CSV table of C-alpha atoms in Angstrom, one decimal:
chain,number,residue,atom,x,y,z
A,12,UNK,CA,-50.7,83.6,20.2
A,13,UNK,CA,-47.1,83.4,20.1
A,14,UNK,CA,-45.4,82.6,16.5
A,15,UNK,CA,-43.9,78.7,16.8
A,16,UNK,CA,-40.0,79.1,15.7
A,17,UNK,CA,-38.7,75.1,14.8
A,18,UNK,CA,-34.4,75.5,15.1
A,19,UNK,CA,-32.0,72.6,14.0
A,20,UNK,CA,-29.0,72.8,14.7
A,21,UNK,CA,-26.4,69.8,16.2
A,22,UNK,CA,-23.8,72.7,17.3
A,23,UNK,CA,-26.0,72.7,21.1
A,24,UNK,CA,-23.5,75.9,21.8
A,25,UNK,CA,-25.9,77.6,19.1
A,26,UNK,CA,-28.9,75.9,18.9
A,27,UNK,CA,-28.9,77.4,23.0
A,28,UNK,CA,-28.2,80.9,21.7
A,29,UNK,CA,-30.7,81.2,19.0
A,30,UNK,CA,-33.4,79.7,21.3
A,31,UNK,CA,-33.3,82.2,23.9
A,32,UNK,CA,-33.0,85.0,21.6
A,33,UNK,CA,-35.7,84.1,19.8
A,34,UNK,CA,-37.8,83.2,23.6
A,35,UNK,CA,-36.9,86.6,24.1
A,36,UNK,CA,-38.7,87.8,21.3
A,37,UNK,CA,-41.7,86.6,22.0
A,38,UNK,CA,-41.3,83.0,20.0
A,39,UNK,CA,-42.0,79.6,21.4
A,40,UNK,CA,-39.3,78.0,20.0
A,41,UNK,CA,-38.8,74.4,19.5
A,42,UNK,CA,-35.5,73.2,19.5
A,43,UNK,CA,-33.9,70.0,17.5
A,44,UNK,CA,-30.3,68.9,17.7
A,45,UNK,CA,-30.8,66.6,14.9
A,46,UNK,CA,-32.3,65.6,11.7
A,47,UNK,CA,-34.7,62.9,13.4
A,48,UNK,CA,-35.5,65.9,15.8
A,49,UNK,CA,-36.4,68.1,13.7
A,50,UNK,CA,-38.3,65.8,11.4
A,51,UNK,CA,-40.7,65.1,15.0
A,52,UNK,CA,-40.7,68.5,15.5
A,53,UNK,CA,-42.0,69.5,12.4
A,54,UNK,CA,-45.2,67.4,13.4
A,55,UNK,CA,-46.2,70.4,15.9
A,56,UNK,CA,-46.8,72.6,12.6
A,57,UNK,CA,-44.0,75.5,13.1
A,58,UNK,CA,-44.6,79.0,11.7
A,59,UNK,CA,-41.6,79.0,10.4
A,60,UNK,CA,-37.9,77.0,10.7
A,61,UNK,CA,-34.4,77.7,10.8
A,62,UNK,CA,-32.9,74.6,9.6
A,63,UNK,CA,-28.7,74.1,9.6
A,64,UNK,CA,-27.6,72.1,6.2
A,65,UNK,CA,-24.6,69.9,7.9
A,66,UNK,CA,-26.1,68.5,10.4
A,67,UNK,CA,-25.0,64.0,10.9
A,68,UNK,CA,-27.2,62.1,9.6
A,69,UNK,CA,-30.0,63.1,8.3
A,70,UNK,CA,-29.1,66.8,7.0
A,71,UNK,CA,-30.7,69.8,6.9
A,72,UNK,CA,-31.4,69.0,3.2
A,73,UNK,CA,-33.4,66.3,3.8
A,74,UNK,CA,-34.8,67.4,6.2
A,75,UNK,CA,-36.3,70.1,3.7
A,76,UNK,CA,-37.4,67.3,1.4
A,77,UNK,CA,-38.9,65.1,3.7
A,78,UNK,CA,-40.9,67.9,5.3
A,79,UNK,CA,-42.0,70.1,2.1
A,80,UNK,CA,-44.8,68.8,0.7
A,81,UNK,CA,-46.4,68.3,3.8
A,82,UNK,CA,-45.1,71.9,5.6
A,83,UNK,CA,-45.9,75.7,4.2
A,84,UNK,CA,-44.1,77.5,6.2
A,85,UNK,CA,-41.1,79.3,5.1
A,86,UNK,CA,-37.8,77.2,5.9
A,87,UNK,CA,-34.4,78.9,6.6
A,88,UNK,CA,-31.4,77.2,6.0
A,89,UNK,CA,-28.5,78.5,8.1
A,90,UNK,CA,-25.3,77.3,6.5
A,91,UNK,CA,-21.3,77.6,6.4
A,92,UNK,CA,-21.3,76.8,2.7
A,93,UNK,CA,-21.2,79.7,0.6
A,94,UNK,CA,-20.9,78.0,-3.1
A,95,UNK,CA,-23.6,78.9,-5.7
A,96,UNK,CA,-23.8,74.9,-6.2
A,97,UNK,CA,-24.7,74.5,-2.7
A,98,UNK,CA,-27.5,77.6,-2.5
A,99,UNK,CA,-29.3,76.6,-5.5
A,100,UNK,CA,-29.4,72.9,-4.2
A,101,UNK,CA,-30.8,74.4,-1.1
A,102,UNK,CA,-33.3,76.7,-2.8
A,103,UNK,CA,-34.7,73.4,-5.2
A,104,UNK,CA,-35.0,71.5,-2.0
A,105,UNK,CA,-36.9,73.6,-1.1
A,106,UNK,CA,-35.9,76.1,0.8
A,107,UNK,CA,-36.9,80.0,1.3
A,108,UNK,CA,-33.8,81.6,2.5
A,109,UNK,CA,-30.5,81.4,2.6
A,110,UNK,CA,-28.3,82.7,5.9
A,111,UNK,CA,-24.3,82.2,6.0
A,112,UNK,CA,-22.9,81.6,8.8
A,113,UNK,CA,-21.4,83.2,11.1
A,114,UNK,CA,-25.2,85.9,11.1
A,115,UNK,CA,-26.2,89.0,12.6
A,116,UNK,CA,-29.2,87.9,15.3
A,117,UNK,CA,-30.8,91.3,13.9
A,118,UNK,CA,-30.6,90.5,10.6
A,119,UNK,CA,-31.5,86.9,11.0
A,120,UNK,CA,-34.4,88.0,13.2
A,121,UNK,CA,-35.8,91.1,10.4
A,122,UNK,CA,-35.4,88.0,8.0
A,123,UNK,CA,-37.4,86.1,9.9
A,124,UNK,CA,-40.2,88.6,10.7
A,125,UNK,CA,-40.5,89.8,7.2
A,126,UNK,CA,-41.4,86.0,6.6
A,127,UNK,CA,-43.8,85.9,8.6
A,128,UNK,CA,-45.5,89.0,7.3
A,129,UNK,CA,-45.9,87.7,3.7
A,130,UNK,CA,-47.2,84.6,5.3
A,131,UNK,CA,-49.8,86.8,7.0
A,132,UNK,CA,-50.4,88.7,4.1
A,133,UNK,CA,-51.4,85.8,2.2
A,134,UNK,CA,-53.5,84.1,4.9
A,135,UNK,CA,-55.5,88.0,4.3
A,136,UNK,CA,-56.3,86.7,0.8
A,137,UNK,CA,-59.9,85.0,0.4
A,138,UNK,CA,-59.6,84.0,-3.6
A,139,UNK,CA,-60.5,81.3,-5.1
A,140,UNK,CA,-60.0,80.6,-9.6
A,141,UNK,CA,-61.4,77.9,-11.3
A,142,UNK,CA,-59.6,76.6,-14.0
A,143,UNK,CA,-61.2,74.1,-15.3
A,144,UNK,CA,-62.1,71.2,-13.1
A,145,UNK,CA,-58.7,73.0,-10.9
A,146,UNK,CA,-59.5,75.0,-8.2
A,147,UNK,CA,-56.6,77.1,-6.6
A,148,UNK,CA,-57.3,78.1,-3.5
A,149,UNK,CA,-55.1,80.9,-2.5
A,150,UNK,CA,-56.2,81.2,0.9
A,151,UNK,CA,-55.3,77.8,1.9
A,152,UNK,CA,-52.5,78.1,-0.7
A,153,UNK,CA,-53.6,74.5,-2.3
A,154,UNK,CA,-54.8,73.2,-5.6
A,155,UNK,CA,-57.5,70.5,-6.0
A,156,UNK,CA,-58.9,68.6,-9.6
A,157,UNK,CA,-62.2,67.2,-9.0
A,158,UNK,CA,-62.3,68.1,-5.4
A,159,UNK,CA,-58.8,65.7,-5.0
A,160,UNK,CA,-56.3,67.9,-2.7
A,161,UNK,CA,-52.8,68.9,-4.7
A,162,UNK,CA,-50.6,69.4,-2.1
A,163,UNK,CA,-47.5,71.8,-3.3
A,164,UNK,CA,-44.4,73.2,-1.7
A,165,UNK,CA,-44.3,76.6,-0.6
A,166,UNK,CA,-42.6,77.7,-3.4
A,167,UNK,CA,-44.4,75.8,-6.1
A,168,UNK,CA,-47.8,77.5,-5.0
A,169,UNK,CA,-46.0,80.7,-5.2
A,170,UNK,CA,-45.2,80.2,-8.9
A,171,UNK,CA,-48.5,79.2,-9.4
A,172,UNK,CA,-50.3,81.7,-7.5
A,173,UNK,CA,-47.9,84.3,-9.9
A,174,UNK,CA,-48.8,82.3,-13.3
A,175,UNK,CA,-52.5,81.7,-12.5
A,176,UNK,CA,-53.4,85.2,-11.1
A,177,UNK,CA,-52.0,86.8,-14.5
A,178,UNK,CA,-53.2,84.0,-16.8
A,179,UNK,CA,-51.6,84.9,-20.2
A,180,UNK,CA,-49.0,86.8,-19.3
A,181,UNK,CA,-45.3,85.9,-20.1
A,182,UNK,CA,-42.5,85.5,-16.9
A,183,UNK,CA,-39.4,84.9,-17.6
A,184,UNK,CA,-37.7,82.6,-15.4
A,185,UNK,CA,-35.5,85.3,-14.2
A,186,UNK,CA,-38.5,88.0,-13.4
A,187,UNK,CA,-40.0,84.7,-11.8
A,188,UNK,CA,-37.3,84.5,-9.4
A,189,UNK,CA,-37.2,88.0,-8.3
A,190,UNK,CA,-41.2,88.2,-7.6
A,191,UNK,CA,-40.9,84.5,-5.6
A,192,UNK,CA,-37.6,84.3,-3.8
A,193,UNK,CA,-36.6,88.0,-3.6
A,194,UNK,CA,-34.3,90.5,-5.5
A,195,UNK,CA,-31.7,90.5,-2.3
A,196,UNK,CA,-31.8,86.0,-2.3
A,197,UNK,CA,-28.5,84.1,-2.5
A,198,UNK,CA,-29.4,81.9,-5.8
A,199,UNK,CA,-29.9,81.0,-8.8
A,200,UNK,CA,-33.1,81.3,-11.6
A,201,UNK,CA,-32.2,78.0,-12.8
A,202,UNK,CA,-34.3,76.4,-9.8
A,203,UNK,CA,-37.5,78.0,-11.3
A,204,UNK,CA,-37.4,75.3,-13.8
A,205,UNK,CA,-37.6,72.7,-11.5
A,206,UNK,CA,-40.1,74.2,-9.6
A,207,UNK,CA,-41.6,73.9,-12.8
A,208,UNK,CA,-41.3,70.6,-13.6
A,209,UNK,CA,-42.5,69.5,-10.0
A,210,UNK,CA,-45.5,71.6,-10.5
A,211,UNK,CA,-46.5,69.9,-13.6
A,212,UNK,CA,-45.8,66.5,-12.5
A,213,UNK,CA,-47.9,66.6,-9.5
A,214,UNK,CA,-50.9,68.1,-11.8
A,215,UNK,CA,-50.0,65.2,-14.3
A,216,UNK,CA,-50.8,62.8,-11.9
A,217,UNK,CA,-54.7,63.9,-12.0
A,218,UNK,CA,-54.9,65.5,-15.5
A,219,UNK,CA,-53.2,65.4,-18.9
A,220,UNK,CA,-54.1,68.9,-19.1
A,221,UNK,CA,-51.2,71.5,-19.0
A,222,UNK,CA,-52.1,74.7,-17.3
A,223,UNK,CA,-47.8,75.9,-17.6
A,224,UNK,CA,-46.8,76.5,-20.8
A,225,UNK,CA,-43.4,76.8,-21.6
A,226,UNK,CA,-43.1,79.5,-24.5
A,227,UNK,CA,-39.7,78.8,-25.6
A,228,UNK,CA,-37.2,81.7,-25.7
A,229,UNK,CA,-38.6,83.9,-23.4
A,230,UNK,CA,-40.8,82.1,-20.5
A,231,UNK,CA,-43.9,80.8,-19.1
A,232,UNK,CA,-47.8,81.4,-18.9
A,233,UNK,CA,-50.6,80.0,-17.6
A,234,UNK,CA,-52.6,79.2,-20.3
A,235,UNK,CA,-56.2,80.6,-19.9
């Protein structure tokens, strides 16, 4: 079955050239010249999306925000902007990769496929922890509490895939960032914290429980 490629982008000049390259590799690729586009076709549940930031309208960022809790896949943002500000806003919108324009189609297309292999590699695992009345389910990459479904971003169930599968162990939020988002990634380990802090709020909302604790000075754990 051919991989489902979702690309934004309101330059149609580009948004034409990246979707027959990507037909040409073997993609079904579903094209959106705008935010609104790309918001309806995120409801045909893409494999993964290139997403441009300054897009009219609705932007590329909220796009990302909109979208994230209710999409896994890895999103792609494909940008002009090159300041730090602007990546690590990208990254704690949610975002899984970071491409400046103007891009080498090979590079942009070994980013993509190596993408999709982690997401293959994790749809390989079959484990399930129970933490408590949590269960993480790392094969449909979701958390429940008392059988209620937790939904989490992509990169939120990454952090607490990492945490929960070494319960006790210390991360700093700089190792953090090089296990989740890469050692080669355009950002910044501040957005680790947030990740955080919209991990532990969504838990909050079922349990006064904290499974992340912060051990001041040097990290996090999950506590066992």
């Amino acid at each position: 079955m051919k991989a489902k490629i979702l690309i934004a982008d309101d330059e149609r000049d580009i948004l034409l050239m990246l979707g027959r390259f990507f037909e040409g590799k073997g993609f079904r690729v579903l094209p959106a010249c705008s935010g609104e586009e790309a918001l309806q076709q995120a409801e045909k549940q893409p494999d993964i999306i290139l997403l441009d930031i300054n897009m009219p309208g609705t932007d590329g960022l909220e796009v990302c925000r909109r979208i994230r809790d209710h999409i896994s896949c890895p999103i792609l943002f494909l940008t002009a902007r090159i300041e730090d500000a602007d990546k690590v806003q990208g990254f704690a919108a949610g975002g899984d990769d970071y491409i400046v324009k103007p891009f080498s189609l090979v590079e942009l297309e070994a980013r993509v496929q190596a993408h999709l292999r982690r997401e293959a590699r994790h749809s390989l695992e079959r484990k399930i922890r129970f933490s408590g009345e949590l269960t993480i389910d790392y094969a449909e990459r979701c958390l429940f509490f008392a059988d209620k479904p937790i939904v989490l971003a992509k990169k939120e169930f990454d952090i607490v895939e990492l945490l929960s599968q070494n319960p006790g162990q210390v991360f700093d939020k700089e190792r953090i960032y090089e296990r989740i988002w890469g050692y080669d990634s355009q950002g910044d380990s501040s957005v680790v914290a947030e990740h955080i802090r919209r991990i532990r709020s969504k838990i909050a909302a079922y349990t006064h429980c904290a499974y992340i604790e912060t051990i001041w000075g040097c990290g996090y754990k999950w506590v066992k």
